[in-house]
XYZ file of C-alpha atoms in Angstrom:
583
model
C 126.946 -78.511 46.422
C 129.365 -80.761 47.916
C 131.868 -77.590 48.945
C 128.289 -76.036 50.747
C 128.372 -79.266 52.729
C 131.522 -79.725 53.731
C 130.794 -78.193 57.082
C 127.497 -80.461 57.465
C 129.769 -83.305 56.834
C 131.944 -82.805 59.567
C 129.372 -82.874 62.126
C 127.964 -85.545 61.114
C 131.221 -87.661 61.578
C 131.525 -85.851 64.322
C 128.186 -87.120 66.094
C 128.384 -90.828 64.535
C 131.611 -90.992 66.331
C 130.855 -89.290 69.723
C 127.608 -88.684 70.823
C 125.946 -91.474 72.867
C 122.272 -90.627 72.734
C 122.244 -90.093 69.478
C 123.374 -93.771 68.804
C 120.924 -95.012 71.515
C 117.637 -96.568 70.372
C 114.311 -96.574 71.593
C 113.178 -99.765 71.846
C 110.259 -100.227 68.759
C 106.907 -102.132 69.519
C 103.642 -102.071 68.940
C 100.692 -101.383 71.166
C 96.841 -103.106 71.644
C 94.521 -101.375 74.482
C 90.965 -102.824 74.846
C 88.715 -102.620 78.306
C 90.947 -104.458 80.362
C 94.483 -105.164 79.011
C 96.817 -103.643 77.462
C 99.478 -105.533 75.831
C 102.552 -104.354 74.171
C 105.004 -106.001 71.803
C 108.015 -105.197 71.050
C 109.929 -105.036 67.187
C 112.197 -108.032 66.508
C 115.598 -106.856 65.237
C 114.785 -107.956 61.421
C 111.590 -105.688 61.622
C 113.603 -102.576 62.011
C 113.940 -101.634 58.208
C 111.573 -99.715 56.141
C 109.943 -102.318 53.597
C 111.205 -100.424 50.452
C 114.536 -98.005 49.754
C 115.946 -95.726 46.995
C 118.748 -97.095 45.532
C 121.042 -94.259 44.262
C 122.854 -95.165 41.387
C 126.589 -94.321 40.445
C 127.590 -91.367 37.967
C 123.790 -89.734 38.510
C 122.227 -92.850 36.153
C 118.906 -92.021 38.765
C 117.126 -94.095 41.651
C 115.872 -97.694 41.716
C 112.939 -98.555 44.231
C 114.443 -101.805 46.052
C 112.024 -104.560 47.929
C 113.552 -105.278 51.726
C 110.413 -107.035 52.631
C 109.721 -107.331 56.642
C 112.920 -109.449 57.620
C 115.580 -107.376 56.076
C 119.131 -106.657 57.072
C 120.153 -102.917 58.449
C 121.077 -100.524 55.459
C 122.205 -97.363 55.934
C 119.903 -94.955 54.549
C 118.604 -91.099 54.936
C 115.255 -90.119 55.070
C 113.604 -86.946 53.938
C 110.661 -84.866 55.164
C 108.961 -82.256 53.178
C 105.905 -80.844 52.063
C 103.741 -82.535 49.559
C 102.504 -79.256 48.025
C 99.262 -79.344 46.029
C 98.733 -83.239 44.738
C 98.235 -83.082 41.142
C 97.993 -85.631 38.395
C 101.977 -85.255 37.871
C 102.878 -85.167 41.453
C 105.385 -87.569 41.392
C 104.208 -90.695 43.269
C 104.592 -94.742 43.524
C 101.296 -96.099 42.414
C 100.362 -100.100 42.194
C 100.586 -99.367 38.344
C 104.580 -97.710 37.948
C 105.462 -100.370 40.936
C 106.799 -102.656 38.795
C 108.932 -99.879 36.812
C 109.993 -98.451 39.931
C 111.472 -101.917 40.730
C 113.059 -102.958 37.463
C 113.513 -99.601 35.682
C 114.057 -96.786 38.069
C 113.640 -92.720 37.229
C 116.050 -91.188 35.796
C 117.488 -87.409 38.051
C 115.808 -85.753 35.114
C 112.123 -86.784 36.300
C 112.488 -85.884 39.934
C 111.059 -82.746 41.170
C 113.410 -80.704 42.449
C 113.420 -81.284 46.309
C 113.648 -85.604 45.666
C 117.182 -84.268 43.568
C 118.518 -82.280 46.358
C 118.148 -85.060 48.646
C 119.330 -87.890 46.211
C 122.785 -85.219 46.061
C 122.940 -84.595 49.925
C 122.419 -88.463 50.373
C 125.315 -89.017 47.798
C 127.471 -86.301 49.024
C 127.344 -87.948 52.673
C 128.493 -91.088 51.425
C 125.014 -92.865 51.325
C 123.368 -95.184 48.548
C 119.839 -95.340 50.172
C 117.308 -92.988 50.876
C 113.782 -93.352 51.772
C 111.200 -90.568 50.707
C 107.202 -91.410 51.263
C 105.823 -91.068 48.079
C 108.298 -93.249 46.548
C 108.902 -95.823 48.943
C 104.935 -96.091 50.072
C 102.237 -97.259 46.770
C 100.025 -94.319 47.312
C 96.975 -95.699 45.889
C 96.918 -99.012 47.568
C 95.246 -99.072 50.952
C 96.743 -102.400 52.597
C 100.286 -100.678 51.660
C 99.265 -97.558 53.716
C 97.881 -99.129 56.362
C 100.738 -101.071 56.911
C 103.480 -98.804 56.331
C 102.257 -95.851 58.315
C 102.454 -96.835 61.885
C 105.892 -97.621 61.534
C 107.240 -93.878 60.951
C 109.387 -94.507 64.046
C 111.150 -97.175 61.881
C 111.918 -95.239 59.639
C 112.729 -91.937 60.657
C 114.392 -93.563 64.384
C 116.659 -95.803 62.543
C 117.911 -92.968 59.800
C 121.050 -92.048 59.558
C 119.838 -88.850 59.674
C 117.056 -86.518 57.890
C 117.326 -84.138 55.584
C 114.252 -81.523 56.213
C 113.110 -78.888 53.608
C 112.168 -76.070 55.920
C 110.809 -73.281 53.555
C 109.728 -75.726 50.566
C 106.421 -75.003 49.694
C 105.966 -77.887 47.617
C 108.374 -81.041 46.266
C 108.740 -79.044 43.336
C 110.758 -76.052 45.319
C 114.310 -77.955 46.456
C 115.858 -77.150 49.608
C 116.405 -73.305 48.964
C 113.492 -72.346 47.104
C 112.685 -69.741 44.764
C 110.852 -66.564 45.854
C 107.372 -68.178 44.455
C 108.116 -71.633 45.903
C 109.023 -70.151 48.846
C 106.199 -70.664 52.327
C 108.494 -69.688 55.433
C 108.850 -72.369 58.441
C 105.785 -74.452 56.252
C 107.701 -77.691 57.535
C 106.842 -76.645 61.024
C 103.007 -76.478 60.481
C 102.624 -79.810 59.327
C 101.567 -82.375 62.010
C 103.431 -85.371 60.225
C 106.779 -83.877 60.439
C 106.019 -83.136 65.026
C 107.560 -87.398 64.906
C 109.709 -86.549 61.808
C 111.976 -84.313 63.652
C 111.544 -85.505 67.236
C 112.196 -89.321 65.934
C 115.091 -88.716 64.035
C 118.034 -88.624 65.985
C 120.106 -86.274 63.766
C 118.337 -83.886 61.729
C 119.725 -81.365 58.539
C 117.403 -78.002 58.190
C 117.508 -76.325 54.530
C 116.235 -73.626 54.245
C 116.484 -69.703 52.674
C 118.461 -68.654 55.769
C 121.053 -71.722 55.208
C 121.551 -74.912 56.847
C 121.220 -75.925 60.507
C 121.801 -79.110 62.340
C 119.861 -80.435 65.026
C 120.838 -83.482 66.994
C 119.809 -85.157 70.009
C 122.822 -83.543 72.058
C 122.780 -80.115 70.249
C 122.375 -77.829 67.837
C 124.202 -75.599 65.696
C 123.679 -72.982 62.330
C 126.456 -74.701 59.737
C 127.891 -71.156 57.856
C 131.012 -71.932 58.826
C 133.588 -74.976 59.586
C 132.952 -75.284 63.106
C 131.399 -78.620 64.771
C 130.687 -76.552 68.676
C 127.271 -77.205 69.460
C 124.727 -75.593 71.497
C 124.658 -78.700 74.040
C 120.507 -79.600 74.916
C 120.659 -79.283 78.704
C 117.070 -79.402 79.834
C 113.553 -79.980 78.191
C 112.354 -76.771 76.359
C 108.857 -76.937 75.931
C 109.347 -76.566 71.858
C 112.629 -79.176 71.721
C 110.976 -82.175 69.983
C 114.197 -84.009 69.994
C 114.570 -83.735 74.168
C 111.561 -84.781 74.737
C 111.960 -87.770 72.225
C 114.748 -88.226 74.388
C 112.762 -88.372 77.835
C 110.211 -91.082 76.492
C 112.870 -93.285 75.583
C 114.622 -93.046 78.874
C 112.377 -92.732 81.356
C 111.229 -95.433 83.791
C 108.360 -95.384 85.939
C 108.782 -94.969 89.614
C 110.596 -97.949 90.981
C 111.692 -99.620 87.491
C 114.287 -97.215 86.804
C 116.866 -99.937 86.681
C 114.926 -102.202 84.072
C 117.333 -103.652 81.534
C 115.940 -103.559 77.841
C 114.308 -106.921 76.619
C 116.637 -109.639 74.769
C 118.148 -108.253 70.932
C 116.594 -112.223 70.173
C 113.166 -111.382 69.530
C 110.093 -110.011 70.831
C 108.674 -109.582 74.088
C 104.856 -109.409 75.399
C 104.049 -107.512 78.053
C 100.673 -107.313 80.169
C 99.209 -104.282 81.851
C 101.568 -103.971 85.227
C 99.843 -100.862 87.117
C 103.217 -99.249 87.805
C 100.771 -95.864 88.068
C 101.503 -93.628 90.657
C 100.296 -89.901 91.014
C 103.668 -88.386 92.069
C 106.231 -90.725 90.440
C 104.624 -89.968 86.590
C 104.081 -86.306 87.281
C 107.050 -85.794 84.786
C 105.699 -88.334 82.527
C 102.203 -85.578 81.969
C 104.380 -82.445 81.960
C 106.651 -83.583 78.855
C 103.495 -85.641 77.056
C 101.349 -82.499 77.007
C 104.278 -80.307 75.787
C 104.537 -82.537 72.749
C 100.740 -82.877 72.578
C 100.768 -78.578 72.471
C 103.296 -78.981 69.712
C 101.595 -81.354 67.635
C 97.931 -80.297 67.518
C 99.172 -76.523 66.654
C 100.232 -78.037 63.321
C 97.882 -79.136 60.319
C 96.654 -82.333 58.471
C 95.334 -82.774 55.330
C 93.058 -85.724 56.765
C 92.086 -85.074 59.980
C 91.625 -89.087 60.373
C 94.999 -88.824 61.058
C 94.879 -87.377 63.964
C 95.972 -90.397 66.149
C 97.842 -91.834 62.966
C 100.411 -89.372 62.536
C 101.691 -89.055 65.867
C 102.006 -93.144 66.635
C 105.470 -93.443 66.372
C 106.161 -91.169 69.498
C 102.750 -92.477 71.780
C 104.720 -95.903 71.103
C 107.567 -94.861 72.609
C 105.686 -93.415 74.885
C 103.431 -96.219 76.335
C 106.520 -98.586 76.144
C 107.899 -97.919 79.537
C 104.898 -95.945 81.131
C 102.500 -98.978 80.564
C 99.593 -96.610 81.049
C 96.335 -96.984 78.898
C 95.349 -94.222 76.540
C 91.684 -93.913 75.594
C 91.006 -91.462 72.670
C 94.205 -89.245 73.543
C 93.460 -89.180 77.075
C 95.541 -91.169 79.541
C 93.447 -93.558 81.932
C 95.180 -92.791 84.525
C 94.909 -89.942 85.613
C 91.814 -89.376 83.582
C 90.326 -86.599 85.901
C 93.235 -84.885 84.939
C 93.721 -85.407 81.639
C 90.340 -84.460 80.640
C 90.833 -80.616 81.834
C 92.043 -79.421 78.263
C 91.295 -76.347 76.386
C 92.251 -75.252 72.987
C 94.805 -72.217 73.792
C 94.408 -69.235 71.523
C 96.299 -66.836 72.287
C 99.483 -66.171 70.619
C 101.101 -64.419 73.986
C 101.235 -68.125 75.025
C 103.064 -69.850 71.850
C 106.742 -71.101 72.395
C 108.494 -68.904 70.623
C 106.278 -65.640 70.606
C 105.196 -65.537 67.078
C 101.617 -66.263 65.648
C 100.375 -69.565 64.312
C 97.268 -71.360 63.257
C 95.826 -70.764 66.447
C 95.046 -67.658 66.509
C 91.971 -68.823 64.485
C 89.150 -69.825 66.094
C 88.867 -73.400 66.750
C 86.460 -76.148 64.868
C 85.545 -79.882 65.413
C 86.738 -82.307 62.432
C 84.407 -82.077 59.912
C 82.904 -85.316 60.612
C 82.803 -87.157 63.677
C 85.996 -88.740 64.805
C 86.095 -88.419 68.388
C 84.090 -88.389 71.022
C 83.923 -84.816 72.147
C 85.724 -85.288 75.574
C 88.759 -86.004 73.451
C 91.236 -83.167 71.964
C 91.023 -85.000 68.787
C 87.231 -84.087 68.425
C 88.836 -80.685 67.528
C 90.556 -79.833 63.780
C 94.394 -79.271 63.784
C 95.706 -76.208 64.016
C 94.455 -75.803 67.195
C 96.838 -75.512 69.747
C 95.771 -77.474 73.426
C 96.925 -77.660 76.334
C 95.857 -78.907 79.645
C 94.456 -76.423 82.755
C 95.584 -78.972 85.070
C 99.349 -79.280 84.336
C 99.837 -75.354 83.970
C 98.263 -74.286 86.806
C 100.019 -77.497 88.928
C 103.328 -76.023 87.388
C 103.223 -72.769 87.943
C 101.947 -73.861 92.137
C 105.122 -75.654 91.942
C 107.298 -73.009 90.753
C 105.661 -70.423 92.983
C 106.221 -72.228 95.827
C 109.734 -73.419 94.927
C 108.546 -76.893 95.296
C 109.561 -80.385 93.806
C 106.939 -82.494 94.907
C 103.697 -82.273 93.070
C 100.805 -79.816 94.113
C 97.492 -81.000 92.933
C 94.391 -79.096 93.037
C 91.528 -80.841 94.806
C 89.471 -82.916 93.316
C 85.902 -82.332 93.420
C 84.410 -84.978 91.346
C 84.028 -88.692 93.279
C 86.496 -90.422 91.836
C 85.122 -93.457 90.966
C 84.846 -92.736 87.411
C 83.195 -94.792 84.304
C 85.902 -95.318 82.082
C 85.535 -96.019 78.442
C 87.958 -98.651 76.329
C 91.536 -98.165 76.305
C 92.298 -97.307 71.982
C 95.303 -97.135 70.328
C 97.349 -95.064 68.089
C 98.088 -97.117 65.250
C 94.927 -96.235 62.975
C 93.251 -93.806 60.912
C 90.065 -92.525 62.538
C 87.216 -93.177 62.884
C 87.766 -96.992 63.837
C 84.051 -97.960 63.581
C 84.006 -100.829 66.539
C 85.103 -97.604 68.686
C 82.265 -95.656 68.113
C 79.843 -97.674 70.349
C 78.505 -96.012 73.558
C 80.495 -98.094 75.677
C 83.957 -97.195 74.176
C 83.260 -93.555 74.036
C 81.252 -92.656 77.561
C 82.580 -91.555 80.726
C 80.588 -91.813 83.643
C 81.297 -88.439 86.275
C 79.467 -87.735 89.612
C 79.686 -83.958 90.608
C 78.306 -80.742 91.263
C 76.372 -79.531 88.106
C 75.197 -75.617 87.896
C 73.522 -74.230 84.827
C 74.719 -71.174 82.538
C 74.837 -69.591 79.625
C 78.012 -68.337 76.771
C 76.887 -65.638 74.722
C 80.058 -64.983 71.929
C 80.101 -61.193 71.665
C 82.576 -59.622 68.544
C 85.195 -56.731 70.080
C 86.599 -54.076 67.780
C 90.187 -53.245 69.421
C 91.991 -49.580 68.662
C 93.926 -50.793 66.198
C 90.892 -52.384 64.049
C 91.788 -56.200 64.868
C 88.273 -58.505 65.316
C 88.356 -60.815 68.340
C 85.417 -62.861 70.156
C 84.687 -62.821 73.752
C 82.646 -65.350 75.119
C 80.936 -63.681 78.274
C 79.934 -66.224 80.870
C 77.118 -66.283 83.059
C 76.315 -69.246 85.700
C 73.506 -69.974 87.729
C 74.499 -68.403 91.271
C 73.635 -71.165 93.131
C 76.191 -72.955 94.400
C 78.746 -70.242 93.667
C 81.920 -70.239 95.873
C 82.616 -66.221 96.277
C 80.309 -63.545 95.485
C 82.549 -62.424 93.550
C 83.759 -65.512 90.421
C 85.254 -64.437 87.544
C 84.752 -66.834 84.307
C 87.394 -67.591 81.614
C 85.449 -69.232 79.122
C 87.576 -71.167 76.472
C 85.397 -73.227 73.723
C 86.230 -75.958 72.225
C 84.698 -75.090 68.858
C 83.353 -71.579 67.982
C 81.093 -72.336 65.394
C 78.883 -73.939 68.518
C 78.644 -70.427 69.546
C 77.394 -68.144 67.149
C 77.746 -64.738 67.365
C 75.553 -62.932 70.037
C 73.280 -65.695 70.530
C 73.469 -67.124 74.336
C 74.054 -70.580 74.426
C 72.413 -72.907 77.117
C 75.289 -74.871 79.080
C 75.974 -77.167 82.048
C 78.932 -76.634 84.057
C 80.669 -79.550 86.164
C 83.637 -78.490 88.717
C 86.283 -81.000 88.401
C 89.179 -79.386 90.167
C 89.791 -76.592 92.894
C 93.294 -74.704 93.562
C 93.270 -72.756 96.912
C 95.488 -69.900 96.555
C 96.587 -70.279 100.488
C 97.716 -74.047 99.840
C 99.016 -74.089 96.111
C 100.788 -70.355 96.228
C 98.963 -68.342 94.020
C 97.182 -65.198 93.779
C 93.771 -66.255 93.325
C 91.900 -69.594 94.313
C 90.750 -71.210 91.200
C 87.699 -74.007 90.188
C 88.541 -75.721 86.980
C 85.090 -77.115 85.311
C 83.920 -78.736 82.136
C 81.322 -77.417 80.046
C 79.013 -79.311 78.643
C 75.762 -78.853 76.859
C 73.258 -81.514 76.784
C 72.609 -83.859 73.769
C 69.375 -83.771 72.394
C 66.691 -81.608 73.437
C 67.749 -79.055 75.767
C 65.733 -79.725 79.247
C 66.485 -78.599 82.924
C 68.121 -81.371 85.583
C 66.183 -83.298 87.730
C 67.718 -82.124 91.195
C 66.468 -85.464 93.038
C 67.203 -88.422 90.793
C 64.916 -90.693 92.928
C 61.404 -88.732 91.278
C 62.655 -90.015 87.657
C 63.275 -93.326 85.907
C 67.243 -94.231 85.247
C 66.115 -94.433 81.801
C 64.474 -90.585 81.714
C 67.412 -89.260 84.114
C 70.385 -90.931 81.590
C 68.864 -89.109 79.052
C 68.556 -85.677 80.385
C 72.350 -86.394 81.861
C 73.802 -87.459 78.497
C 75.846 -84.349 77.822
C 78.446 -83.581 75.299
C 81.626 -81.524 75.929
C 82.031 -77.803 74.734
C 84.578 -76.063 76.544
C 86.892 -75.464 79.397
C 86.213 -72.834 82.471
C 88.530 -71.315 84.571
C 86.342 -69.541 87.717
C 88.650 -67.450 89.471
C 88.149 -65.259 92.691
C 90.095 -63.467 95.572
C 87.476 -64.150 98.960
C 85.480 -67.569 99.265
C 81.876 -67.851 100.581
C 80.874 -69.753 103.807
C 81.910 -72.518 103.331
C 78.498 -73.854 105.140
C 76.612 -72.256 102.413
C 79.236 -73.490 99.928
C 78.653 -77.379 101.126
C 74.572 -76.633 101.551
C 74.460 -75.393 97.480
C 76.654 -78.411 96.838
C 74.906 -81.906 95.372
C 75.900 -84.840 93.823
C 74.904 -85.148 90.062
C 76.141 -88.194 87.897
C 76.644 -87.022 84.358
C 77.455 -88.970 81.036
C 79.496 -87.617 78.770
C 79.786 -88.551 74.853
């Protein structure tokens, strides 16, 4: 393998010597949020190493696990990104029972699965002695050890010299170039955890059936020759994870572009700074939602890892943004954050290929997040944001750099939930209270119904069409066209009309936004508990009864398009402010 790695070794040496962005580290932090605080605590210079590493012994004698603790000097190491495959009793991993033996005696090369053997050999060929593999460096049956180490993936992958990615191997037994039976093409790109592993790693070497590919923060190249010329990454592409990481590392709030990194001497505590402004944060939000789209399209073995598996990126993003997050949505600009939807259209995929998003979306099997959070939808469903999609389209059509925002159609006084963090497994018991997950909104509410109908295409394939009917009272046009996108398909049984309520949140007017038709963006809701009507005049009922009938869960997203509009006086006459509580 050493000869085959010569081009890779040359590129690695070149990158280490000449690529400034690949050498520039993000300031790593822990983030803590609550109802009124946002605390950032930077990690100290002695806390930037994994707690354990594998030491590669000379002469192919094997590996030893070494304990570094929490205050270790830096040691250069390589990290591995791979797919475990289906766990079996024979799956090699460190447990509480084997930890002492792993440290004292280690493992012979003959005891390692093929992917680990290849990782050891490549690490040695690159001239390094230390390797990090999650199965061996985290005690897998120790809940406390997992809770301590899992949020530190930015430390591991961000500080590794480079990461080795086994992209086509269906399990740890497959090796870097798996045989036919072990090959699952592109399997690594379907795993949720590997999103941040690729994004955070300054340098990546991708091993697959088609050869070796190099990717770093300054470019990429297929290593089929001795070339060291890289395709330089000069713009942020929608599926370029390393460029997204560089953006979050380097971005600063408007007016704080020259803020210096804190001293290397220690940690720093910061409180919520109130830096937010709509215009200046637009680039941040757009890149964030590009990342969310990439991440949510992938699957997780444990849905409870929904936030934890992206904590490394989230912490880097929040480090300078200094805005609170609640259940995956930024509280500043929450009225736009709420307008996410599940994209099941393969034509919108970044690479044009069919992905797991082509299946019908589902809620998580057990309650993990409120219905208004994208985290309530199972992994493998690609999440996008309608406001930022349409805003970008309007910007492009008008050739404007300034943000083109939709008109807000709800009252700006929003009852917001508590801030939450990304560094824990879901669900967090303290976050399940009504105060932590309830949003209060006030806007125009129209009743409607959705029916899921099976459509058989000429080629024999089957799809589901969601037919929407909305109460004409409150309509903006007599030619409204509805594009309903469900959060979870199983909430709309085939052929059975489901009663819903549509809360209008945003409106984009065709004339000023450079789009072919005007668009209304609505949240589609369902009454929680017994389905009743909504009282028009709230003063006629008790507040407790009003809260009962106005408590909703989110079930989807609706775009209503129209080329011509009703007389505005008629629209205003039908418009009636209604308070809703969203769980």
